[in-house]
PDB file of C-alpha atoms in Angstrom:
ATOM      1  CA  MET A   1     -15.157   8.508 -31.203  1.00 92.00           C
ATOM      2  CA  GLU A   2     -16.535  12.021 -30.772  1.00 95.00           C
ATOM      3  CA  SER A   3     -15.339  14.471 -28.140  1.00 97.00           C
ATOM      4  CA  TYR A   4     -16.095  18.003 -27.012  1.00 97.00           C
ATOM      5  CA  LYS A   5     -15.549  20.328 -24.065  1.00 98.00           C
ATOM      6  CA  LEU A   6     -18.205  21.677 -21.732  1.00 98.00           C
ATOM      7  CA  GLN A   7     -17.570  24.804 -19.671  1.00 98.00           C
ATOM      8  CA  VAL A   8     -18.753  24.301 -16.091  1.00 98.00           C
ATOM      9  CA  ASN A   9     -17.907  27.295 -13.922  1.00 95.00           C
ATOM     10  CA  ASP A  10     -14.086  27.545 -13.892  1.00 94.00           C
ATOM     11  CA  CYS A  11     -13.322  24.286 -15.706  1.00 97.00           C
ATOM     12  CA  GLN A  12     -13.668  22.954 -19.243  1.00 98.00           C
ATOM     13  CA  LEU A  13     -14.675  19.304 -18.890  1.00 99.00           C
ATOM     14  CA  LYS A  14     -13.516  16.978 -21.666  1.00 99.00           C
ATOM     15  CA  ILE A  15     -16.286  14.585 -22.765  1.00 99.00           C
ATOM     16  CA  TYR A  16     -15.893  11.496 -24.955  1.00 98.00           C
ATOM     17  CA  SER A  17     -18.623   9.628 -26.829  1.00 97.00           C
ATOM     18  CA  VAL A  18     -18.416   6.122 -28.286  1.00 96.00           C
ATOM     19  CA  LYS A  19     -21.616   4.765 -29.765  1.00 88.00           C
ATOM     20  CA  PRO A  20     -23.052   2.205 -32.179  1.00 82.00           C
ATOM     21  CA  GLU A  21     -25.092   3.365 -35.170  1.00 78.00           C
ATOM     22  CA  ILE A  22     -28.406   2.935 -33.359  1.00 78.00           C
ATOM     23  CA  SER A  23     -28.854   3.093 -29.596  1.00 82.00           C
ATOM     24  CA  GLU A  24     -31.405   4.929 -27.465  1.00 88.00           C
ATOM     25  CA  THR A  25     -29.645   3.814 -24.292  1.00 96.00           C
ATOM     26  CA  ALA A  26     -26.542   5.524 -22.934  1.00 98.00           C
ATOM     27  CA  ILE A  27     -24.203   4.900 -20.026  1.00 99.00           C
ATOM     28  CA  LEU A  28     -22.311   7.773 -18.415  1.00 99.00           C
ATOM     29  CA  PHE A  29     -19.097   6.355 -16.942  1.00 99.00           C
ATOM     30  CA  LEU A  30     -17.370   7.933 -13.935  1.00 99.00           C
ATOM     31  CA  HIS A  31     -13.719   6.894 -13.721  1.00 98.00           C
ATOM     32  CA  GLY A  32     -11.811   6.219 -10.535  1.00 97.00           C
ATOM     33  CA  GLY A  33      -8.340   7.043  -9.328  1.00 94.00           C
ATOM     34  CA  PRO A  34      -9.305   9.513  -8.172  1.00 96.00           C
ATOM     35  CA  GLY A  35      -7.752  11.454 -11.013  1.00 96.00           C
ATOM     36  CA  SER A  36      -6.983   8.630 -13.442  1.00 96.00           C
ATOM     37  CA  GLY A  37      -8.868  10.197 -16.353  1.00 97.00           C
ATOM     38  CA  ALA A  38     -11.437   8.584 -18.627  1.00 98.00           C
ATOM     39  CA  LYS A  39      -8.993   6.830 -20.939  1.00 95.00           C
ATOM     40  CA  ALA A  40      -7.877   4.578 -18.074  1.00 93.00           C
ATOM     41  CA  ILE A  41     -11.141   2.667 -18.486  1.00 97.00           C
ATOM     42  CA  MET A  42     -12.515   3.503 -21.931  1.00 95.00           C
ATOM     43  CA  GLU A  43      -9.694   1.666 -23.696  1.00 93.00           C
ATOM     44  CA  LEU A  44     -10.246  -1.571 -21.731  1.00 98.00           C
ATOM     45  CA  SER A  45     -11.823  -4.589 -23.395  1.00 98.00           C
ATOM     46  CA  ALA A  46     -14.961  -4.727 -21.229  1.00 98.00           C
ATOM     47  CA  PHE A  47     -15.909  -1.134 -21.996  1.00 98.00           C
ATOM     48  CA  GLN A  48     -15.180  -1.501 -25.695  1.00 96.00           C
ATOM     49  CA  THR A  49     -17.538  -4.485 -25.741  1.00 97.00           C
ATOM     50  CA  LEU A  50     -20.292  -2.480 -24.041  1.00 97.00           C
ATOM     51  CA  SER A  51     -19.884   0.296 -26.623  1.00 96.00           C
ATOM     52  CA  GLN A  52     -20.977  -2.117 -29.351  1.00 94.00           C
ATOM     53  CA  GLU A  53     -24.479  -2.150 -27.866  1.00 94.00           C
ATOM     54  CA  PHE A  54     -24.794   1.025 -25.801  1.00 97.00           C
ATOM     55  CA  HIS A  55     -23.892   4.667 -26.273  1.00 97.00           C
ATOM     56  CA  CYS A  56     -20.921   4.983 -23.901  1.00 98.00           C
ATOM     57  CA  ILE A  57     -20.061   8.449 -22.611  1.00 98.00           C
ATOM     58  CA  TYR A  58     -17.021   9.322 -20.512  1.00 99.00           C
ATOM     59  CA  PHE A  59     -15.457  12.498 -19.206  1.00 99.00           C
ATOM     60  CA  ASP A  60     -12.249  13.560 -17.510  1.00 98.00           C
ATOM     61  CA  GLN A  61     -13.257  14.730 -14.055  1.00 99.00           C
ATOM     62  CA  ARG A  62     -11.936  18.169 -13.146  1.00 98.00           C
ATOM     63  CA  GLY A  63      -8.214  18.065 -12.544  1.00 98.00           C
ATOM     64  CA  SER A  64      -7.940  14.792 -14.512  1.00 98.00           C
ATOM     65  CA  GLY A  65      -6.892  14.059 -18.082  1.00 97.00           C
ATOM     66  CA  LEU A  66      -7.719  17.024 -20.316  1.00 98.00           C
ATOM     67  CA  SER A  67     -10.049  18.745 -17.819  1.00 98.00           C
ATOM     68  CA  GLU A  68      -7.509  21.201 -16.439  1.00 97.00           C
ATOM     69  CA  TYR A  69      -8.132  22.542 -12.948  1.00 98.00           C
ATOM     70  CA  ASP A  70      -5.962  23.764 -10.074  1.00 97.00           C
ATOM     71  CA  LEU A  71      -6.582  21.165  -7.365  1.00 98.00           C
ATOM     72  CA  ARG A  72      -5.220  23.545  -4.725  1.00 97.00           C
ATOM     73  CA  ASN A  73      -8.619  25.246  -4.992  1.00 97.00           C
ATOM     74  CA  GLY A  74     -10.220  22.114  -3.555  1.00 97.00           C
ATOM     75  CA  LEU A  75     -12.932  19.756  -4.756  1.00 98.00           C
ATOM     76  CA  SER A  76     -16.169  20.077  -2.815  1.00 98.00           C
ATOM     77  CA  ILE A  77     -19.086  17.655  -3.066  1.00 98.00           C
ATOM     78  CA  GLU A  78     -21.175  20.441  -4.572  1.00 98.00           C
ATOM     79  CA  THR A  79     -18.565  21.115  -7.264  1.00 98.00           C
ATOM     80  CA  ILE A  80     -18.019  17.544  -8.434  1.00 99.00           C
ATOM     81  CA  THR A  81     -21.692  16.537  -8.375  1.00 99.00           C
ATOM     82  CA  ASN A  82     -22.665  19.708 -10.233  1.00 99.00           C
ATOM     83  CA  ASP A  83     -20.108  18.769 -12.902  1.00 99.00           C
ATOM     84  CA  VAL A  84     -21.967  15.493 -13.427  1.00 99.00           C
ATOM     85  CA  LEU A  85     -25.373  17.191 -13.418  1.00 99.00           C
ATOM     86  CA  GLN A  86     -24.291  19.716 -16.056  1.00 99.00           C
ATOM     87  CA  ILE A  87     -22.874  16.928 -18.224  1.00 99.00           C
ATOM     88  CA  VAL A  88     -26.134  14.983 -17.911  1.00 99.00           C
ATOM     89  CA  ALA A  89     -28.078  18.007 -19.156  1.00 98.00           C
ATOM     90  CA  SER A  90     -25.589  18.561 -21.985  1.00 98.00           C
ATOM     91  CA  ILE A  91     -25.531  14.986 -23.304  1.00 97.00           C
ATOM     92  CA  LYS A  92     -29.310  14.610 -23.103  1.00 96.00           C
ATOM     93  CA  GLU A  93     -29.730  17.731 -25.198  1.00 96.00           C
ATOM     94  CA  ARG A  94     -26.898  16.895 -27.593  1.00 95.00           C
ATOM     95  CA  TRP A  95     -27.911  13.308 -28.383  1.00 94.00           C
ATOM     96  CA  GLY A  96     -31.569  13.076 -27.376  1.00 93.00           C
ATOM     97  CA  ILE A  97     -30.850  10.192 -25.021  1.00 94.00           C
ATOM     98  CA  GLN A  98     -33.984   8.288 -24.001  1.00 90.00           C
ATOM     99  CA  ASN A  99     -32.502   5.983 -21.355  1.00 97.00           C
ATOM    100  CA  LEU A 100     -29.498   7.130 -19.323  1.00 98.00           C
ATOM    101  CA  PHE A 101     -27.622   4.931 -16.859  1.00 99.00           C
ATOM    102  CA  LEU A 102     -24.835   6.029 -14.528  1.00 99.00           C
ATOM    103  CA  TRP A 103     -21.783   3.833 -13.865  1.00 99.00           C
ATOM    104  CA  GLY A 104     -19.104   4.484 -11.275  1.00 99.00           C
ATOM    105  CA  GLY A 105     -16.041   2.421 -10.389  1.00 98.00           C
ATOM    106  CA  SER A 106     -13.863   2.830  -7.277  1.00 97.00           C
ATOM    107  CA  PHE A 107     -13.786   6.606  -6.592  1.00 98.00           C
ATOM    108  CA  GLY A 108     -16.201   6.925  -9.512  1.00 98.00           C
ATOM    109  CA  GLY A 109     -18.521   4.747  -7.426  1.00 98.00           C
ATOM    110  CA  CYS A 110     -18.247   7.282  -4.620  1.00 98.00           C
ATOM    111  CA  LEU A 111     -19.088  10.101  -7.032  1.00 99.00           C
ATOM    112  CA  ALA A 112     -21.980   8.095  -8.499  1.00 99.00           C
ATOM    113  CA  SER A 113     -23.294   7.472  -4.971  1.00 99.00           C
ATOM    114  CA  LEU A 114     -23.160  11.206  -4.226  1.00 99.00           C
ATOM    115  CA  CYS A 115     -25.156  11.803  -7.417  1.00 99.00           C
ATOM    116  CA  LEU A 116     -27.608   9.078  -6.424  1.00 98.00           C
ATOM    117  CA  GLU A 117     -28.209  10.923  -3.154  1.00 97.00           C
ATOM    118  CA  ARG A 118     -28.799  14.242  -4.939  1.00 98.00           C
ATOM    119  CA  PHE A 119     -30.453  13.694  -8.326  1.00 98.00           C
ATOM    120  CA  ALA A 120     -31.276  10.025  -8.806  1.00 98.00           C
ATOM    121  CA  GLU A 121     -34.271  10.997 -10.959  1.00 98.00           C
ATOM    122  CA  GLN A 122     -31.886  11.835 -13.817  1.00 98.00           C
ATOM    123  CA  PHE A 123     -31.071   8.157 -14.349  1.00 99.00           C
ATOM    124  CA  CYS A 124     -32.961   5.006 -15.294  1.00 98.00           C
ATOM    125  CA  GLY A 125     -30.489   3.033 -13.214  1.00 99.00           C
ATOM    126  CA  VAL A 126     -27.136   3.202 -11.459  1.00 99.00           C
ATOM    127  CA  ILE A 127     -24.249   0.710 -11.564  1.00 99.00           C
ATOM    128  CA  LEU A 128     -21.554   0.661  -8.885  1.00 99.00           C
ATOM    129  CA  SER A 129     -18.355  -1.343  -9.339  1.00 99.00           C
ATOM    130  CA  SER A 130     -16.175  -1.677  -6.217  1.00 98.00           C
ATOM    131  CA  PRO A 131     -17.399   1.716  -4.953  1.00 98.00           C
ATOM    132  CA  ALA A 132     -15.038   3.594  -2.620  1.00 97.00           C
ATOM    133  CA  ILE A 133     -17.711   4.335  -0.036  1.00 97.00           C
ATOM    134  CA  THR A 134     -17.981   3.869   3.717  1.00 96.00           C
ATOM    135  CA  PHE A 135     -21.006   3.966   5.969  1.00 97.00           C
ATOM    136  CA  TYR A 136     -19.574   5.052   9.314  1.00 96.00           C
ATOM    137  CA  ARG A 137     -16.717   7.280  10.442  1.00 96.00           C
ATOM    138  CA  GLU A 138     -14.944   4.246  11.923  1.00 95.00           C
ATOM    139  CA  GLU A 139     -14.909   2.583   8.491  1.00 95.00           C
ATOM    140  CA  ALA A 140     -13.637   5.770   6.865  1.00 95.00           C
ATOM    141  CA  LEU A 141     -10.762   5.981   9.331  1.00 93.00           C
ATOM    142  CA  GLU A 142      -9.971   2.316   8.767  1.00 92.00           C
ATOM    143  CA  PHE A 143      -9.896   3.025   5.027  1.00 91.00           C
ATOM    144  CA  TYR A 144      -7.590   5.999   5.624  1.00 91.00           C
ATOM    145  CA  ASN A 145      -5.217   3.993   7.816  1.00 86.00           C
ATOM    146  CA  LEU A 146      -5.094   1.301   5.146  1.00 84.00           C
ATOM    147  CA  MET A 147      -3.972   3.921   2.633  1.00 80.00           C
ATOM    148  CA  LYS A 148      -1.488   5.720   4.908  1.00 75.00           C
ATOM    149  CA  LYS A 149       1.429   3.433   4.105  1.00 70.00           C
ATOM    150  CA  PRO A 150       1.255   4.064   0.330  1.00 66.00           C
ATOM    151  CA  TYR A 151       0.978   7.798   1.096  1.00 67.00           C
ATOM    152  CA  THR A 152       4.177   7.894   3.163  1.00 67.00           C
ATOM    153  CA  HIS A 153       6.195   6.126   0.477  1.00 66.00           C
ATOM    154  CA  ARG A 154       5.622   9.139  -1.752  1.00 65.00           C
ATOM    155  CA  PHE A 155       6.667  11.822   0.729  1.00 68.00           C
ATOM    156  CA  ASN A 156      10.123  13.325   1.095  1.00 65.00           C
ATOM    157  CA  ASP A 157      12.092  12.994   4.346  1.00 68.00           C
ATOM    158  CA  SER A 158      10.885  16.235   5.935  1.00 66.00           C
ATOM    159  CA  VAL A 159       7.237  15.330   5.381  1.00 66.00           C
ATOM    160  CA  ILE A 160       7.771  11.779   6.683  1.00 65.00           C
ATOM    161  CA  LYS A 161       9.303  13.229   9.851  1.00 66.00           C
ATOM    162  CA  THR A 162       6.266  15.459  10.322  1.00 62.00           C
ATOM    163  CA  PHE A 163       3.994  12.528   9.565  1.00 61.00           C
ATOM    164  CA  LYS A 164       5.572  10.338  12.252  1.00 60.00           C
ATOM    165  CA  THR A 165       5.061  13.002  14.910  1.00 60.00           C
ATOM    166  CA  LEU A 166       1.343  13.100  14.018  1.00 62.00           C
ATOM    167  CA  ASP A 167       0.638   9.397  13.821  1.00 66.00           C
ATOM    168  CA  ASP A 168      -2.741   9.837  15.524  1.00 76.00           C
ATOM    169  CA  ALA A 169      -3.821  12.796  13.398  1.00 83.00           C
ATOM    170  CA  THR A 170      -7.146  12.572  11.614  1.00 90.00           C
ATOM    171  CA  PRO A 171      -7.019  12.655   7.802  1.00 92.00           C
ATOM    172  CA  GLU A 172      -8.441  16.172   7.907  1.00 94.00           C
ATOM    173  CA  GLU A 173      -5.648  17.298  10.247  1.00 91.00           C
ATOM    174  CA  PHE A 174      -2.980  15.499   8.257  1.00 88.00           C
ATOM    175  CA  PHE A 175      -3.915  16.959   4.870  1.00 92.00           C
ATOM    176  CA  SER A 176      -4.135  20.455   6.357  1.00 93.00           C
ATOM    177  CA  ILE A 177      -0.447  20.398   7.401  1.00 88.00           C
ATOM    178  CA  PRO A 178       1.347  23.019   5.237  1.00 90.00           C
ATOM    179  CA  GLN A 179       4.373  20.778   4.569  1.00 85.00           C
ATOM    180  CA  VAL A 180       2.103  17.961   3.445  1.00 87.00           C
ATOM    181  CA  ARG A 181       0.055  20.178   1.147  1.00 92.00           C
ATOM    182  CA  GLN A 182       3.167  21.777  -0.314  1.00 91.00           C
ATOM    183  CA  PHE A 183       4.604  18.378  -1.201  1.00 88.00           C
ATOM    184  CA  VAL A 184       1.329  16.894  -2.471  1.00 91.00           C
ATOM    185  CA  TYR A 185       0.789  19.721  -4.960  1.00 95.00           C
ATOM    186  CA  SER A 186       4.438  19.907  -6.033  1.00 92.00           C
ATOM    187  CA  ASP A 187       6.129  18.268  -9.010  1.00 91.00           C
ATOM    188  CA  LEU A 188       7.943  15.988  -6.556  1.00 85.00           C
ATOM    189  CA  ASN A 189       4.728  14.065  -5.946  1.00 88.00           C
ATOM    190  CA  PRO A 190       4.123  11.527  -8.744  1.00 87.00           C
ATOM    191  CA  SER A 191       0.631  10.574  -7.547  1.00 89.00           C
ATOM    192  CA  GLN A 192      -2.337  12.287  -9.173  1.00 93.00           C
ATOM    193  CA  SER A 193      -4.611  10.294  -6.882  1.00 94.00           C
ATOM    194  CA  LEU A 194      -2.966  11.762  -3.789  1.00 93.00           C
ATOM    195  CA  ARG A 195      -3.497  15.290  -5.131  1.00 95.00           C
ATOM    196  CA  HIS A 196      -7.201  14.602  -5.583  1.00 97.00           C
ATOM    197  CA  ILE A 197      -7.576  13.055  -2.134  1.00 96.00           C
ATOM    198  CA  CYS A 198      -5.898  16.091  -0.611  1.00 96.00           C
ATOM    199  CA  ALA A 199      -8.246  18.371  -2.563  1.00 98.00           C
ATOM    200  CA  MET A 200     -11.236  16.422  -1.170  1.00 98.00           C
ATOM    201  CA  SER A 201      -9.850  15.831   2.321  1.00 97.00           C
ATOM    202  CA  SER A 202     -12.275  18.209   4.056  1.00 96.00           C
ATOM    203  CA  TRP A 203     -15.143  15.796   3.321  1.00 98.00           C
ATOM    204  CA  PHE A 204     -13.845  12.540   1.787  1.00 97.00           C
ATOM    205  CA  TYR A 205     -13.346  10.761   5.128  1.00 96.00           C
ATOM    206  CA  GLN A 206     -16.252  12.571   6.786  1.00 95.00           C
ATOM    207  CA  HIS A 207     -19.120  11.867   4.420  1.00 96.00           C
ATOM    208  CA  SER A 208     -21.220   8.900   5.503  1.00 93.00           C
ATOM    209  CA  PHE A 209     -23.378   6.868   3.128  1.00 97.00           C
ATOM    210  CA  GLU A 210     -25.072   5.344   6.177  1.00 92.00           C
ATOM    211  CA  ASN A 211     -28.633   5.515   4.832  1.00 93.00           C
ATOM    212  CA  MET A 212     -27.942   5.135   1.122  1.00 97.00           C
ATOM    213  CA  ILE A 213     -28.494   1.372   0.781  1.00 97.00           C
ATOM    214  CA  LYS A 214     -31.649   1.596   2.870  1.00 97.00           C
ATOM    215  CA  ASN A 215     -33.134   4.489   0.894  1.00 97.00           C
ATOM    216  CA  ILE A 216     -32.261   3.605  -2.714  1.00 98.00           C
ATOM    217  CA  GLU A 217     -35.348   3.692  -4.944  1.00 98.00           C
ATOM    218  CA  THR A 218     -33.572   3.843  -8.306  1.00 98.00           C
ATOM    219  CA  PRO A 219     -32.740   0.418  -9.804  1.00 99.00           C
ATOM    220  CA  THR A 220     -29.140  -0.187  -8.788  1.00 99.00           C
ATOM    221  CA  LEU A 221     -26.587  -2.856  -9.695  1.00 99.00           C
ATOM    222  CA  ILE A 222     -23.602  -3.339  -7.380  1.00 99.00           C
ATOM    223  CA  MET A 223     -20.623  -5.548  -8.260  1.00 99.00           C
ATOM    224  CA  GLN A 224     -17.874  -6.216  -5.749  1.00 98.00           C
ATOM    225  CA  GLY A 225     -14.849  -8.515  -5.495  1.00 98.00           C
ATOM    226  CA  LYS A 226     -14.153 -10.496  -2.320  1.00 98.00           C
ATOM    227  CA  ASP A 227     -10.399 -10.054  -2.739  1.00 97.00           C
ATOM    228  CA  ASP A 228     -10.569  -6.274  -3.138  1.00 96.00           C
ATOM    229  CA  ARG A 229      -7.695  -4.832  -1.089  1.00 92.00           C
ATOM    230  CA  ILE A 230      -8.690  -1.224  -1.701  1.00 91.00           C
ATOM    231  CA  CYS A 231     -12.437  -1.180  -1.034  1.00 93.00           C
ATOM    232  CA  GLN A 232     -13.143  -3.926   1.471  1.00 92.00           C
ATOM    233  CA  TYR A 233     -16.251  -5.863   0.525  1.00 96.00           C
ATOM    234  CA  GLN A 234     -17.465  -6.200   4.126  1.00 96.00           C
ATOM    235  CA  TYR A 235     -18.493  -2.538   4.261  1.00 95.00           C
ATOM    236  CA  ILE A 236     -21.089  -2.796   1.527  1.00 97.00           C
ATOM    237  CA  ASP A 237     -21.888  -6.463   2.106  1.00 97.00           C
ATOM    238  CA  ASN A 238     -23.037  -5.754   5.665  1.00 96.00           C
ATOM    239  CA  GLN A 239     -25.360  -3.010   4.427  1.00 97.00           C
ATOM    240  CA  ILE A 240     -26.840  -5.183   1.685  1.00 97.00           C
ATOM    241  CA  ILE A 241     -27.600  -7.955   4.184  1.00 97.00           C
ATOM    242  CA  LYS A 242     -28.957  -5.515   6.762  1.00 96.00           C
ATOM    243  CA  TYR A 243     -31.496  -3.770   4.522  1.00 97.00           C
ATOM    244  CA  ASN A 244     -32.231  -6.307   1.755  1.00 97.00           C
ATOM    245  CA  ASN A 245     -33.417  -3.478  -0.505  1.00 98.00           C
ATOM    246  CA  PRO A 246     -35.411  -4.949  -3.453  1.00 98.00           C
ATOM    247  CA  ASN A 247     -34.211  -2.124  -5.720  1.00 98.00           C
ATOM    248  CA  ILE A 248     -30.615  -3.357  -5.488  1.00 98.00           C
ATOM    249  CA  GLU A 249     -29.118  -6.199  -7.520  1.00 99.00           C
ATOM    250  CA  TYR A 250     -25.884  -7.313  -5.857  1.00 99.00           C
ATOM    251  CA  TYR A 251     -23.045  -9.579  -6.964  1.00 99.00           C
ATOM    252  CA  LEU A 252     -20.115 -10.535  -4.727  1.00 98.00           C
ATOM    253  CA  TYR A 253     -17.455 -12.350  -6.743  1.00 98.00           C
ATOM    254  CA  ASP A 254     -14.980 -14.905  -5.412  1.00 97.00           C
ATOM    255  CA  GLN A 255     -11.393 -14.715  -6.699  1.00 97.00           C
ATOM    256  CA  CYS A 256     -11.936 -11.107  -7.751  1.00 98.00           C
ATOM    257  CA  GLY A 257     -10.029  -8.009  -6.718  1.00 98.00           C
ATOM    258  CA  HIS A 258     -10.735  -4.304  -7.131  1.00 97.00           C
ATOM    259  CA  GLU A 259     -11.116  -4.298 -10.910  1.00 98.00           C
ATOM    260  CA  VAL A 260     -14.196  -6.434 -11.494  1.00 98.00           C
ATOM    261  CA  PHE A 261     -14.187  -5.430 -15.171  1.00 98.00           C
ATOM    262  CA  ILE A 262     -10.814  -7.185 -15.554  1.00 98.00           C
ATOM    263  CA  ASP A 263     -10.929 -10.037 -13.034  1.00 98.00           C
ATOM    264  CA  LYS A 264     -14.498 -11.038 -13.942  1.00 98.00           C
ATOM    265  CA  GLU A 265     -14.830  -9.438 -17.362  1.00 98.00           C
ATOM    266  CA  SER A 266     -17.452 -11.811 -18.815  1.00 98.00           C
ATOM    267  CA  GLU A 267     -19.659 -11.634 -15.717  1.00 98.00           C
ATOM    268  CA  PHE A 268     -19.222  -7.867 -15.550  1.00 99.00           C
ATOM    269  CA  ILE A 269     -20.425  -7.410 -19.135  1.00 99.00           C
ATOM    270  CA  TYR A 270     -23.239  -9.953 -18.873  1.00 99.00           C
ATOM    271  CA  ASN A 271     -24.659  -8.587 -15.618  1.00 99.00           C
ATOM    272  CA  MET A 272     -24.557  -5.020 -16.895  1.00 99.00           C
ATOM    273  CA  GLU A 273     -26.288  -5.951 -20.146  1.00 98.00           C
ATOM    274  CA  GLN A 274     -28.982  -7.972 -18.378  1.00 98.00           C
ATOM    275  CA  PHE A 275     -29.563  -5.288 -15.746  1.00 99.00           C
ATOM    276  CA  ILE A 276     -29.976  -2.547 -18.342  1.00 98.00           C
ATOM    277  CA  ARG A 277     -32.342  -4.639 -20.457  1.00 97.00           C
ATOM    278  CA  ARG A 278     -34.500  -5.521 -17.454  1.00 98.00           C
ATOM    279  CA  VAL A 279     -34.759  -1.919 -16.315  1.00 98.00           C
ATOM    280  CA  ILE A 280     -35.663  -0.668 -19.788  1.00 96.00           C
ATOM    281  CA  SER A 281     -38.293  -3.369 -20.276  1.00 93.00           C
ATOM    282  CA  CYS A 282     -40.158  -2.464 -17.076  1.00 88.00           C
TER     283      CYS A 282
END
């Protein structure tokens, strides 16, 4: 494995490369969490198998792993998508990559979708695995309410008391409460994911991917589990049925939760390999 750091504005992004001896095709992987770091996926069996055929590139998103960043400064859409764009330019120059694919899982699927909206031309194809995306504000609020219970378990008593008095607060209002922010960014909070969500709270539950499925022109593979309790399959399934976009290849797996690459490892690997080969051969 090779690694290096890339300076992007006020953050040094840690990049990891795992590749076979010969491969003109690379996959840039965007990890989830948010905030889990690249090693949370790169050490898993499915990704190690893919690295035997494809050049697999990972990076710790800012504020994750070895990419140190003060999350209290916030994480805007422009910041996190520019990080990806700068990495794309760097790895293409460094390794002379001919065919580059983008993969995103869970929050990484959200980030990949944001990139797809902004600079899809950089990629031969995009792969989304259980993407944490919603298409309407109502869905975003439903997603937030689903996550509220795990949030409150992490707060201290004073924050919980404040939380209960603001039960109807929007996520934007909730994460702007000084007591909440103080706790989230303190050492008392064990959740890196919660820190990242707070840093993105000005847009995370506001951004709508309403027209994304309809407008996708880049070859895209989407894999989703029916038993996913984090990213409900109905959100994306309804959009796929509604628009029937020929540029999208979609798999909805029975008896599969959020981590398709674990619950349906063989299918995950096979469908990725076949998708990439088809796109390259066209």
